[in-house]
Amino acid sequence: MSSFVQDVRKETNGFVVGLAAIAALGGFLFGYDTGVISGALLFIGKELHASKFDQSAIVGSLLLGAVGGAIASGYLAGAIGRRRTKIVSGTVFAVAAIASALSQDVWQLIGARFVLGLAVGTASFVAPMYIGELVPPRIRGGLVSFNQLMITTGILVAYIVDFALKGIANNWRWMLGLGALPGIALALGMLLLPESPRWLVERDREDEARRVLCRARRRDEVDDELEEIKEVAKEEGKLRDLLGRAVRPMLIVGLGLAIFQQIVGINTVIYFAPTILKFAGVSTSKSIGETVFIGVTNVVFTIVAVMLLDKLGRRASLLVGTAGLTVALFALGFFFQVAAVKQHAGWLALTALIVYIASFAIGLGPVFWLMIAEIFPLKIRSAAMSVCTVANWGFNFLVSFTFLQLTTTAGKGGAFFTYAAIGVLAIAFFAWKVPETKGRTLEEIETELGTEEETDADRSLSRERAEEPAARSDEPVRRS
Ligand code: BGC
């Protein structure tokens, strides 16, 4: 982290830092709007007479919206530009937060949360993209993990807001409605920021791109970078390149990370922590307080991850983290399954949740978002990242939507044992398939992941990549 901070100081200026902070409000909102529902749900359930199914739909509608948002933003970011997409998403965040707060029945709330989800999905894709295109290459990798830090901070702030407001009238309405403030800040902030130089070049607006780069870079770097952007813009890959043999193994790794990140049950904890604690016998008010601990643990261990990822490497963090969360899931299963444990070891539920979240935060949490920015060739990076993001939200929806039902059909113990078994599969997949990307060039990663039998098209793709300037080809992995 400290070497990252030094790099930021050396590589950039106040304009770029301010720009990244405003743009990362998208990550913050992603975290706030997904996290806030955990505490709000306890009150919504009562006031709107929401059944278990309704509650799952209230959580799930945002996630379905996010799938739509992640697909739409892939198109919008190209058609109207990154900046305008972010202004639209900030506005939608604000309007949909207010609409959620004013909902009179379950269906209105489900509708408002779906629209909110469109903005969340957009933010999860466009925020890292916009930041990545505007910050200097050498600190780009670090800022990808910074986005995860903003997500976890958003979740923590949501938990604190839930805790602080739990005693007041109309509490859940305030909890949901307050998300409008950062939404407004994002929309207004983006009005002040420039468009991404890469998008401007694609639109043949080179002069404007140069002006933006002059503000974001040292003078002597501007010409070289503009040339690089022009080269890359010419090379933009097609969606069908994604299915080419050269890229397929990387896509399997990216999709494996995207899907396992969700099906080990992370968001059953993030969205339902107070509900799980209530299952364990904790009171409503205490459960919201204990959830704040979970949020703090998430942020603290994400900071630890940012420091360790470049030292220990991605694989070690991923394997150790996933092993830790699997053990915690077995412990939770055991807790709910064995009546005597539940009666005499009440502390075990919260402890297991804390171990679970800490383990996720040092491994799968940041590593998924970081690695999808590292493993794909530049040409198809944006399309491949969008496919992985959509899969991530899709499986997030599936798991969150089925969780409460699973606790009824398989029992609470059975539900956590199921996620634990998936954790074991995840460890095997990561050990087998995920390469180490720390300190390696993209060519090295590509060689390890690529297949032996290349098609002509693949060969020419590799040749073009080999001819790319080294500084560009290895930028996301050189950041220790
Ligand atoms: C995941 C989210 C999750 C969050 C928890 C992110 O990496 O994509 O689904 O809620 O981490 O910190």
Tab-separated table of C-alpha atoms and ligand atoms in Angstrom:
chain	number	residue	atom	x	y	z
A	1	MET	CA	0.000	0.000	0.000
A	2	SER	CA	2.676	2.485	1.024
A	3	SER	CA	4.650	1.860	-2.162
A	4	PHE	CA	1.359	2.287	-4.003
A	5	VAL	CA	0.811	5.642	-2.274
A	6	GLN	CA	4.366	6.671	-3.232
A	7	ASP	CA	3.681	5.672	-6.837
A	8	VAL	CA	0.478	7.733	-6.826
A	9	ARG	CA	2.455	10.749	-5.547
A	10	LYS	CA	5.154	10.284	-8.154
A	11	GLU	CA	2.965	9.464	-11.114
A	12	THR	CA	0.110	11.854	-10.875
A	13	ASN	CA	-1.421	15.174	-9.840
A	14	GLY	CA	-4.395	16.527	-7.875
A	15	PHE	CA	-6.609	16.565	-10.945
A	16	VAL	CA	-6.227	12.813	-11.508
A	17	VAL	CA	-6.649	11.954	-7.817
A	18	GLY	CA	-9.836	14.085	-7.640
A	19	LEU	CA	-11.084	12.517	-10.838
A	20	ALA	CA	-10.524	8.975	-9.544
A	21	ALA	CA	-12.244	9.858	-6.252
A	22	ILE	CA	-15.359	11.236	-7.973
A	23	ALA	CA	-15.506	8.381	-10.464
A	24	ALA	CA	-15.081	5.805	-7.662
A	25	LEU	CA	-18.316	7.109	-6.119
A	26	GLY	CA	-19.788	4.578	-8.554
A	27	GLY	CA	-18.073	1.755	-6.583
A	28	PHE	CA	-19.233	3.332	-3.324
A	29	LEU	CA	-22.844	3.374	-4.550
A	30	PHE	CA	-22.534	-0.240	-5.719
A	31	GLY	CA	-21.583	-1.119	-2.131
A	32	TYR	CA	-24.116	1.170	-0.415
A	33	ASP	CA	-27.130	0.110	-2.429
A	34	THR	CA	-26.370	-3.596	-2.178
A	35	GLY	CA	-25.426	-3.465	1.536
A	36	VAL	CA	-28.181	-1.204	2.849
A	37	ILE	CA	-30.899	-3.760	2.248
A	38	SER	CA	-29.551	-6.094	4.963
A	39	GLY	CA	-30.780	-3.950	7.859
A	40	ALA	CA	-33.693	-2.353	5.996
A	41	LEU	CA	-35.147	-5.787	5.223
A	42	LEU	CA	-35.872	-6.483	8.880
A	43	PHE	CA	-38.262	-3.506	8.980
A	44	ILE	CA	-39.601	-3.715	5.422
A	45	GLY	CA	-40.639	-7.311	6.128
A	46	LYS	CA	-42.875	-6.155	8.961
A	47	GLU	CA	-44.217	-2.884	7.570
A	48	LEU	CA	-45.005	-4.024	4.030
A	49	HIS	CA	-45.994	-7.552	5.156
A	50	ALA	CA	-43.329	-8.986	2.853
A	51	SER	CA	-43.190	-12.787	2.744
A	52	LYS	CA	-39.882	-14.678	2.404
A	53	PHE	CA	-40.438	-14.745	-1.352
A	54	ASP	CA	-41.152	-10.985	-1.414
A	55	GLN	CA	-38.003	-10.313	0.584
A	56	SER	CA	-35.939	-12.393	-1.810
A	57	ALA	CA	-37.522	-10.489	-4.708
A	58	ILE	CA	-36.686	-7.130	-3.072
A	59	VAL	CA	-33.032	-8.180	-2.810
A	60	GLY	CA	-32.989	-9.983	-6.176
A	61	SER	CA	-34.660	-7.283	-8.311
A	62	LEU	CA	-31.665	-4.969	-7.848
A	63	LEU	CA	-29.357	-7.774	-8.953
A	64	LEU	CA	-31.396	-8.554	-12.053
A	65	GLY	CA	-31.323	-4.837	-12.852
A	66	ALA	CA	-27.546	-4.948	-12.406
A	67	VAL	CA	-27.276	-7.718	-15.005
A	68	GLY	CA	-29.188	-5.438	-17.409
A	69	GLY	CA	-27.048	-2.454	-16.400
A	70	ALA	CA	-23.796	-4.339	-17.013
A	71	ILE	CA	-24.982	-5.345	-20.497
A	72	ALA	CA	-26.336	-1.879	-21.351
A	73	SER	CA	-23.236	-0.089	-20.121
A	74	GLY	CA	-21.037	-2.085	-22.497
A	75	TYR	CA	-23.065	-0.431	-25.270
A	76	LEU	CA	-23.676	2.972	-23.655
A	77	ALA	CA	-20.032	3.565	-22.731
A	78	GLY	CA	-19.213	3.265	-26.441
A	79	ALA	CA	-22.266	5.067	-27.840
A	80	ILE	CA	-22.579	8.139	-25.587
A	81	GLY	CA	-19.186	7.987	-23.861
A	82	ARG	CA	-18.001	7.026	-20.376
A	83	ARG	CA	-18.658	10.445	-18.867
A	84	ARG	CA	-22.257	10.766	-20.003
A	85	THR	CA	-22.949	7.140	-19.021
A	86	LYS	CA	-21.744	7.975	-15.523
A	87	ILE	CA	-23.865	11.155	-15.375
A	88	VAL	CA	-26.922	9.116	-16.390
A	89	SER	CA	-26.126	6.406	-13.855
A	90	GLY	CA	-25.625	8.958	-11.026
A	91	THR	CA	-29.019	10.474	-11.874
A	92	VAL	CA	-30.691	7.060	-11.951
A	93	PHE	CA	-29.050	6.222	-8.596
A	94	ALA	CA	-30.566	9.335	-7.048
A	95	VAL	CA	-34.062	9.058	-8.564
A	96	ALA	CA	-34.398	5.319	-7.876
A	97	ALA	CA	-33.158	5.708	-4.269
A	98	ILE	CA	-35.902	8.272	-3.625
A	99	ALA	CA	-38.484	6.083	-5.381
A	100	SER	CA	-37.449	3.098	-3.196
A	101	ALA	CA	-37.819	5.213	-0.074
A	102	LEU	CA	-41.315	6.340	-1.051
A	103	SER	CA	-42.608	2.880	-2.055
A	104	GLN	CA	-46.063	2.095	-0.732
A	105	ASP	CA	-46.069	-1.626	-1.360
A	106	VAL	CA	-43.784	-4.534	-2.129
A	107	TRP	CA	-44.189	-4.296	-5.908
A	108	GLN	CA	-43.313	-0.606	-6.063
A	109	LEU	CA	-40.218	-1.353	-4.044
A	110	ILE	CA	-39.264	-4.251	-6.307
A	111	GLY	CA	-39.688	-1.972	-9.371
A	112	ALA	CA	-37.644	0.871	-7.846
A	113	ARG	CA	-34.874	-1.535	-6.779
A	114	PHE	CA	-34.757	-2.986	-10.288
A	115	VAL	CA	-34.142	0.509	-11.738
A	116	LEU	CA	-31.540	1.127	-9.035
A	117	GLY	CA	-29.898	-2.108	-10.145
A	118	LEU	CA	-29.506	-0.757	-13.683
A	119	ALA	CA	-27.352	2.018	-12.215
A	120	VAL	CA	-25.417	-0.411	-9.955
A	121	GLY	CA	-24.570	-2.709	-12.876
A	122	THR	CA	-23.493	0.275	-14.962
A	123	ALA	CA	-21.290	1.582	-12.162
A	124	SER	CA	-19.610	-1.785	-11.615
A	125	PHE	CA	-18.439	-1.724	-15.218
A	126	VAL	CA	-17.925	1.931	-16.134
A	127	ALA	CA	-16.262	3.165	-12.918
A	128	PRO	CA	-13.149	0.970	-13.227
A	129	MET	CA	-13.146	1.488	-17.006
A	130	TYR	CA	-13.204	5.304	-16.804
A	131	ILE	CA	-10.617	5.401	-14.009
A	132	GLY	CA	-8.430	2.907	-15.881
A	133	GLU	CA	-8.501	5.021	-19.031
A	134	LEU	CA	-7.608	8.266	-17.305
A	135	VAL	CA	-4.994	7.379	-14.719
A	136	PRO	CA	-1.333	6.839	-15.613
A	137	PRO	CA	-0.596	3.215	-16.542
A	138	ARG	CA	1.778	2.438	-13.680
A	139	ILE	CA	-0.853	2.961	-10.970
A	140	ARG	CA	-3.760	1.538	-12.950
A	141	GLY	CA	-3.602	-1.899	-11.301
A	142	GLY	CA	-3.624	-0.411	-7.810
A	143	LEU	CA	-6.660	1.656	-8.627
A	144	VAL	CA	-8.590	-1.440	-9.681
A	145	SER	CA	-8.237	-2.758	-6.125
A	146	PHE	CA	-9.069	0.740	-4.882
A	147	ASN	CA	-12.466	0.276	-6.517
A	148	GLN	CA	-13.044	-2.867	-4.396
A	149	LEU	CA	-12.091	-0.787	-1.362
A	150	MET	CA	-14.773	1.734	-2.328
A	151	ILE	CA	-17.324	-1.083	-2.706
A	152	THR	CA	-16.575	-2.402	0.779
A	153	THR	CA	-16.590	1.156	2.194
A	154	GLY	CA	-20.035	1.668	0.645
A	155	ILE	CA	-21.243	-1.545	2.292
A	156	LEU	CA	-19.812	-0.467	5.672
A	157	VAL	CA	-21.391	3.003	5.481
A	158	ALA	CA	-24.712	1.334	4.639
A	159	TYR	CA	-24.405	-0.915	7.714
A	160	ILE	CA	-23.573	2.094	9.921
A	161	VAL	CA	-26.547	4.016	8.516
A	162	ASP	CA	-28.782	0.979	9.187
A	163	PHE	CA	-27.438	0.811	12.734
A	164	ALA	CA	-27.781	4.549	13.402
A	165	LEU	CA	-31.316	4.824	12.037
A	166	LYS	CA	-32.772	1.593	13.364
A	167	GLY	CA	-34.645	3.342	16.196
A	168	ILE	CA	-36.310	6.168	14.249
A	169	ALA	CA	-39.716	6.309	12.541
A	170	ASN	CA	-39.734	5.318	8.867
A	171	ASN	CA	-36.236	3.955	9.385
A	172	TRP	CA	-36.038	1.765	6.287
A	173	ARG	CA	-37.243	4.637	4.081
A	174	TRP	CA	-34.378	6.829	5.295
A	175	MET	CA	-31.890	3.993	4.903
A	176	LEU	CA	-32.829	3.518	1.251
A	177	GLY	CA	-33.407	7.206	0.474
A	178	LEU	CA	-30.015	8.405	1.734
A	179	GLY	CA	-28.387	6.638	-1.219
A	180	ALA	CA	-29.675	9.572	-3.306
A	181	LEU	CA	-26.957	11.862	-1.890
A	182	PRO	CA	-23.885	10.111	-3.301
A	183	GLY	CA	-25.885	9.584	-6.515
A	184	ILE	CA	-26.367	13.355	-6.865
A	185	ALA	CA	-22.685	13.915	-5.988
A	186	LEU	CA	-21.675	11.461	-8.710
A	187	ALA	CA	-23.866	13.072	-11.399
A	188	LEU	CA	-22.768	16.626	-10.503
A	189	GLY	CA	-19.136	15.620	-10.075
A	190	MET	CA	-19.046	13.955	-13.471
A	191	LEU	CA	-20.411	17.145	-15.072
A	192	LEU	CA	-17.136	18.767	-14.046
A	193	LEU	CA	-14.916	15.979	-15.354
A	194	PRO	CA	-13.713	15.412	-18.897
A	195	GLU	CA	-14.509	12.531	-21.235
A	196	SER	CA	-12.038	9.673	-21.496
A	197	PRO	CA	-9.301	10.459	-24.069
A	198	ARG	CA	-9.646	6.956	-25.456
A	199	TRP	CA	-13.339	7.477	-26.325
A	200	LEU	CA	-12.539	10.907	-27.804
A	201	VAL	CA	-9.901	9.387	-30.094
A	202	GLU	CA	-12.375	6.730	-31.214
A	203	ARG	CA	-14.708	9.584	-32.167
A	204	ASP	CA	-11.914	11.373	-34.069
A	205	ARG	CA	-11.823	14.143	-31.484
A	206	GLU	CA	-8.063	14.073	-31.087
A	207	ASP	CA	-7.658	17.717	-30.077
A	208	GLU	CA	-9.972	17.296	-27.121
A	209	ALA	CA	-8.223	14.058	-26.180
A	210	ARG	CA	-4.912	15.932	-26.188
A	211	ARG	CA	-6.321	18.658	-23.952
A	212	VAL	CA	-7.536	16.050	-21.430
A	213	LEU	CA	-4.200	14.259	-21.453
A	214	CYS	CA	-2.380	17.557	-20.929
A	215	ARG	CA	-4.265	17.944	-17.647
A	216	ALA	CA	-3.747	14.335	-16.553
A	217	ARG	CA	-0.116	13.716	-17.600
A	218	ARG	CA	3.279	15.327	-17.660
A	219	ARG	CA	3.731	17.314	-20.917
A	220	ASP	CA	6.484	15.024	-22.192
A	221	GLU	CA	4.217	11.963	-21.938
A	222	VAL	CA	1.235	13.285	-23.887
A	223	ASP	CA	2.371	12.652	-27.480
A	224	ASP	CA	3.502	9.075	-26.846
A	225	GLU	CA	0.344	8.178	-25.043
A	226	LEU	CA	-1.853	9.735	-27.719
A	227	GLU	CA	-0.059	7.633	-30.322
A	228	GLU	CA	-0.601	4.521	-28.204
A	229	ILE	CA	-4.302	5.254	-27.785
A	230	LYS	CA	-4.629	5.704	-31.553
A	231	GLU	CA	-2.918	2.367	-32.167
A	232	VAL	CA	-5.111	0.528	-29.679
A	233	ALA	CA	-8.274	2.185	-30.982
A	234	LYS	CA	-7.439	0.861	-34.459
A	235	GLU	CA	-6.933	-2.631	-33.083
A	236	GLU	CA	-10.223	-2.868	-31.183
A	237	GLY	CA	-11.260	-6.513	-31.140
A	238	LYS	CA	-14.612	-7.956	-32.102
A	239	LEU	CA	-16.953	-9.809	-29.783
A	240	ARG	CA	-16.373	-12.987	-31.797
A	241	ASP	CA	-12.636	-12.843	-30.889
A	242	LEU	CA	-13.836	-13.865	-27.440
A	243	LEU	CA	-14.607	-17.325	-28.719
A	244	GLY	CA	-11.239	-17.740	-30.455
A	245	ARG	CA	-9.003	-20.542	-29.196
A	246	ALA	CA	-6.358	-18.137	-27.925
A	247	VAL	CA	-8.777	-16.376	-25.607
A	248	ARG	CA	-10.997	-19.266	-24.508
A	249	PRO	CA	-8.769	-20.534	-21.655
A	250	MET	CA	-8.597	-17.004	-20.224
A	251	LEU	CA	-12.333	-16.685	-20.503
A	252	ILE	CA	-12.715	-19.925	-18.530
A	253	VAL	CA	-10.505	-18.504	-15.766
A	254	GLY	CA	-12.393	-15.165	-15.789
A	255	LEU	CA	-15.809	-16.812	-15.752
A	256	GLY	CA	-14.670	-19.338	-13.115
A	257	LEU	CA	-13.608	-16.473	-10.836
A	258	ALA	CA	-16.824	-14.527	-11.598
A	259	ILE	CA	-19.100	-17.462	-10.824
A	260	PHE	CA	-17.250	-18.915	-7.817
A	261	GLN	CA	-17.022	-15.416	-6.298
A	262	GLN	CA	-20.794	-15.547	-6.007
A	263	ILE	CA	-21.655	-19.190	-5.433
A	264	VAL	CA	-19.560	-19.495	-2.291
A	265	GLY	CA	-22.413	-17.409	-0.881
A	266	ILE	CA	-20.717	-14.042	-0.212
A	267	ASN	CA	-23.887	-12.076	-0.640
A	268	THR	CA	-25.954	-14.279	1.624
A	269	VAL	CA	-23.705	-12.694	4.257
A	270	ILE	CA	-23.553	-9.174	2.813
A	271	TYR	CA	-27.321	-8.893	2.242
A	272	PHE	CA	-28.644	-11.173	4.971
A	273	ALA	CA	-26.107	-10.900	7.834
A	274	PRO	CA	-28.654	-9.595	10.374
A	275	THR	CA	-31.150	-12.232	9.218
A	276	ILE	CA	-28.521	-14.984	9.696
A	277	LEU	CA	-27.667	-13.602	13.140
A	278	LYS	CA	-31.361	-13.594	13.997
A	279	PHE	CA	-31.548	-17.230	12.899
A	280	ALA	CA	-28.731	-17.779	15.411
A	281	GLY	CA	-30.877	-16.299	18.186
A	282	VAL	CA	-29.566	-12.687	18.265
A	283	SER	CA	-32.151	-9.864	18.723
A	284	THR	CA	-33.021	-7.518	15.799
A	285	SER	CA	-31.272	-4.520	17.299
A	286	LYS	CA	-28.144	-6.463	18.325
A	287	SER	CA	-27.960	-8.182	14.950
A	288	ILE	CA	-27.742	-4.844	13.108
A	289	GLY	CA	-24.954	-3.754	15.490
A	290	GLU	CA	-22.998	-6.980	14.984
A	291	THR	CA	-23.376	-6.572	11.220
A	292	VAL	CA	-21.319	-3.366	11.493
A	293	PHE	CA	-18.410	-5.529	12.758
A	294	ILE	CA	-18.730	-7.619	9.644
A	295	GLY	CA	-18.586	-4.469	7.489
A	296	VAL	CA	-15.502	-3.147	9.344
A	297	THR	CA	-13.765	-6.518	8.932
A	298	ASN	CA	-14.512	-6.424	5.219
A	299	VAL	CA	-12.899	-2.986	4.772
A	300	VAL	CA	-9.880	-3.722	6.999
A	301	PHE	CA	-9.071	-6.990	5.234
A	302	THR	CA	-9.550	-5.409	1.812
A	303	ILE	CA	-6.819	-2.930	2.806
A	304	VAL	CA	-4.671	-5.888	3.902
A	305	ALA	CA	-5.344	-7.459	0.493
A	306	VAL	CA	-4.245	-4.336	-1.385
A	307	MET	CA	-0.952	-4.525	0.544
A	308	LEU	CA	-0.478	-8.278	0.141
A	309	LEU	CA	-1.600	-8.927	-3.432
A	310	ASP	CA	1.650	-7.638	-4.894
A	311	LYS	CA	3.799	-9.369	-2.280
A	312	LEU	CA	2.148	-12.777	-1.792
A	313	GLY	CA	0.686	-12.880	-5.281
A	314	ARG	CA	-2.858	-13.415	-6.497
A	315	ARG	CA	-2.819	-17.222	-6.302
A	316	ALA	CA	-1.684	-17.413	-2.689
A	317	SER	CA	-4.256	-14.814	-1.567
A	318	LEU	CA	-6.959	-16.581	-3.517
A	319	LEU	CA	-6.165	-20.073	-2.224
A	320	VAL	CA	-5.620	-19.074	1.403
A	321	GLY	CA	-8.712	-16.851	1.362
A	322	THR	CA	-10.967	-19.461	-0.211
A	323	ALA	CA	-9.717	-22.147	2.198
A	324	GLY	CA	-10.489	-19.821	5.138
A	325	LEU	CA	-13.995	-19.039	3.974
A	326	THR	CA	-14.714	-22.727	3.323
A	327	VAL	CA	-13.738	-23.629	6.892
A	328	ALA	CA	-15.996	-20.817	8.167
A	329	LEU	CA	-18.889	-22.141	6.070
A	330	PHE	CA	-18.457	-25.650	7.499
A	331	ALA	CA	-18.474	-24.086	10.987
A	332	LEU	CA	-21.722	-22.222	10.212
A	333	GLY	CA	-23.288	-25.405	8.867
A	334	PHE	CA	-22.224	-27.235	12.015
A	335	PHE	CA	-23.596	-24.452	14.210
A	336	PHE	CA	-27.057	-24.596	12.682
A	337	GLN	CA	-27.124	-28.365	12.242
A	338	VAL	CA	-26.247	-29.427	15.779
A	339	ALA	CA	-28.764	-28.147	18.325
A	340	ALA	CA	-26.359	-28.433	21.267
A	341	VAL	CA	-23.759	-26.263	19.540
A	342	LYS	CA	-26.374	-23.644	18.729
A	343	GLN	CA	-27.496	-23.621	22.352
A	344	HIS	CA	-24.106	-23.520	24.055
A	345	ALA	CA	-21.792	-21.818	21.562
A	346	GLY	CA	-23.717	-18.710	20.502
A	347	TRP	CA	-20.419	-16.916	19.788
A	348	LEU	CA	-19.615	-19.365	16.992
A	349	ALA	CA	-22.056	-17.852	14.455
A	350	LEU	CA	-20.604	-14.325	14.621
A	351	THR	CA	-17.019	-15.633	14.762
A	352	ALA	CA	-17.587	-17.804	11.688
A	353	LEU	CA	-19.165	-14.874	9.821
A	354	ILE	CA	-16.160	-12.673	10.672
A	355	VAL	CA	-13.658	-15.330	9.546
A	356	TYR	CA	-15.713	-15.840	6.398
A	357	ILE	CA	-15.771	-12.162	5.433
A	358	ALA	CA	-12.079	-11.602	6.279
A	359	SER	CA	-11.120	-14.566	4.104
A	360	PHE	CA	-13.280	-13.363	1.218
A	361	ALA	CA	-11.799	-9.876	1.522
A	362	ILE	CA	-8.196	-11.022	1.211
A	363	GLY	CA	-8.886	-13.395	-1.667
A	364	LEU	CA	-11.874	-13.751	-3.942
A	365	GLY	CA	-13.236	-10.225	-3.348
A	366	PRO	CA	-10.455	-8.153	-4.879
A	367	VAL	CA	-8.794	-10.913	-6.919
A	368	PHE	CA	-11.780	-11.425	-9.233
A	369	TRP	CA	-12.023	-7.734	-10.214
A	370	LEU	CA	-8.242	-7.393	-10.424
A	371	MET	CA	-7.613	-10.488	-12.509
A	372	ILE	CA	-10.302	-9.803	-15.086
A	373	ALA	CA	-8.412	-6.578	-15.726
A	374	GLU	CA	-5.140	-8.499	-16.150
A	375	ILE	CA	-5.713	-11.767	-17.960
A	376	PHE	CA	-7.325	-10.619	-21.203
A	377	PRO	CA	-5.433	-9.278	-24.206
A	378	LEU	CA	-5.913	-5.549	-24.606
A	379	LYS	CA	-7.869	-5.998	-27.827
A	380	ILE	CA	-10.785	-7.795	-26.266
A	381	ARG	CA	-10.385	-6.711	-22.663
A	382	SER	CA	-13.476	-4.557	-22.532
A	383	ALA	CA	-15.797	-7.167	-24.119
A	384	ALA	CA	-14.364	-9.976	-21.972
A	385	MET	CA	-14.636	-7.914	-18.776
A	386	SER	CA	-18.238	-7.145	-19.590
A	387	VAL	CA	-19.067	-10.849	-20.103
A	388	CYS	CA	-17.475	-11.707	-16.726
A	389	THR	CA	-19.257	-8.811	-14.996
A	390	VAL	CA	-22.623	-9.937	-16.362
A	391	ALA	CA	-21.961	-13.529	-15.180
A	392	ASN	CA	-20.987	-12.211	-11.751
A	393	TRP	CA	-24.264	-10.291	-11.351
A	394	GLY	CA	-26.301	-13.154	-12.812
A	395	PHE	CA	-24.955	-15.636	-10.254
A	396	ASN	CA	-25.234	-13.036	-7.517
A	397	PHE	CA	-28.950	-12.907	-8.353
A	398	LEU	CA	-29.317	-16.702	-8.387
A	399	VAL	CA	-27.665	-17.205	-5.005
A	400	SER	CA	-29.312	-14.272	-3.220
A	401	PHE	CA	-32.725	-15.075	-4.630
A	402	THR	CA	-32.598	-18.708	-3.576
A	403	PHE	CA	-30.895	-18.310	-0.172
A	404	LEU	CA	-33.945	-17.902	2.067
A	405	GLN	CA	-35.737	-20.689	0.217
A	406	LEU	CA	-32.668	-22.922	0.547
A	407	THR	CA	-32.655	-22.412	4.311
A	408	THR	CA	-36.248	-23.723	4.331
A	409	THR	CA	-35.750	-26.707	2.035
A	410	ALA	CA	-32.243	-27.854	3.024
A	411	GLY	CA	-32.357	-26.393	6.544
A	412	LYS	CA	-30.012	-23.627	7.687
A	413	GLY	CA	-27.185	-26.084	8.330
A	414	GLY	CA	-27.763	-27.710	4.942
A	415	ALA	CA	-27.599	-24.325	3.180
A	416	PHE	CA	-24.174	-23.514	4.627
A	417	PHE	CA	-22.868	-27.042	4.025
A	418	THR	CA	-23.890	-26.591	0.371
A	419	TYR	CA	-21.848	-23.373	0.069
A	420	ALA	CA	-18.960	-25.080	1.894
A	421	ALA	CA	-18.951	-27.924	-0.651
A	422	ILE	CA	-18.857	-25.319	-3.435
A	423	GLY	CA	-15.889	-23.730	-1.600
A	424	VAL	CA	-14.007	-27.027	-1.894
A	425	LEU	CA	-14.710	-27.113	-5.645
A	426	ALA	CA	-13.565	-23.500	-5.932
A	427	ILE	CA	-10.218	-24.296	-4.280
A	428	ALA	CA	-9.679	-27.183	-6.714
A	429	PHE	CA	-10.547	-24.988	-9.729
A	430	PHE	CA	-8.292	-22.127	-8.617
A	431	ALA	CA	-5.375	-24.461	-7.852
A	432	TRP	CA	-5.762	-26.086	-11.263
A	433	LYS	CA	-6.581	-23.165	-13.549
A	434	VAL	CA	-5.700	-19.759	-12.140
A	435	PRO	CA	-2.230	-18.518	-13.136
A	436	GLU	CA	-0.039	-16.191	-11.090
A	437	THR	CA	-0.147	-12.750	-12.682
A	438	LYS	CA	1.934	-10.854	-10.127
A	439	GLY	CA	4.807	-9.017	-11.768
A	440	ARG	CA	4.351	-10.793	-15.107
A	441	THR	CA	3.776	-9.408	-18.537
A	442	LEU	CA	0.555	-10.106	-20.365
A	443	GLU	CA	2.493	-12.113	-22.955
A	444	GLU	CA	3.750	-14.473	-20.249
A	445	ILE	CA	0.242	-14.859	-18.876
A	446	GLU	CA	-1.144	-15.399	-22.341
A	447	THR	CA	1.445	-18.071	-23.128
A	448	GLU	CA	0.604	-19.989	-19.981
A	449	LEU	CA	-3.122	-19.766	-20.564
A	450	GLY	CA	-3.092	-20.104	-24.368
A	451	THR	CA	-3.673	-23.373	-26.222
A	452	GLU	CA	-1.024	-25.161	-28.270
A	453	GLU	CA	-3.080	-25.369	-31.431
A	454	GLU	CA	-3.536	-21.875	-32.717
A	455	THR	CA	-5.646	-20.841	-35.658
A	456	ASP	CA	-4.288	-18.422	-38.262
A	457	ALA	CA	-6.358	-15.668	-36.709
A	458	ASP	CA	-4.904	-16.432	-33.290
A	459	ARG	CA	-1.377	-16.428	-34.651
A	460	SER	CA	-1.836	-13.014	-36.184
A	461	LEU	CA	-3.400	-11.801	-32.906
A	462	SER	CA	-0.335	-12.998	-30.987
A	463	ARG	CA	1.995	-11.409	-33.565
A	464	GLU	CA	0.252	-8.066	-33.264
A	465	ARG	CA	0.447	-8.287	-29.489
A	466	ALA	CA	4.103	-9.156	-29.576
A	467	GLU	CA	4.688	-5.993	-31.581
A	468	GLU	CA	2.908	-3.794	-29.035
A	469	PRO	CA	5.214	-1.530	-27.027
A	470	ALA	CA	6.281	-3.331	-23.839
A	471	ALA	CA	5.193	-0.456	-21.611
A	472	ARG	CA	1.626	-0.936	-22.728
A	473	SER	CA	1.527	-4.707	-22.774
A	474	ASP	CA	2.559	-5.244	-19.213
A	475	GLU	CA	1.145	-2.231	-17.487
A	476	PRO	CA	-1.513	-3.830	-15.271
A	477	VAL	CA	0.871	-6.294	-13.612
A	478	ARG	CA	3.810	-3.983	-12.891
A	479	ARG	CA	2.686	-2.268	-9.786
A	480	SER	CA	4.520	-3.411	-6.690
B	1	BGC	C1	-18.469	-8.682	-4.965
B	1	BGC	C2	-19.801	-8.309	-4.399
B	1	BGC	C3	-19.729	-8.376	-2.891
B	1	BGC	C4	-18.579	-7.537	-2.366
B	1	BGC	C5	-18.408	-7.750	-0.883
B	1	BGC	C6	-17.412	-7.756	-4.412
B	1	BGC	O1	-16.163	-8.112	-4.916
B	1	BGC	O2	-18.497	-8.579	-6.377
B	1	BGC	O3	-20.792	-9.179	-4.899
B	1	BGC	O4	-20.932	-7.891	-2.338
B	1	BGC	O5	-17.376	-7.879	-3.006
B	1	BGC	O6	-17.315	-7.051	-0.371
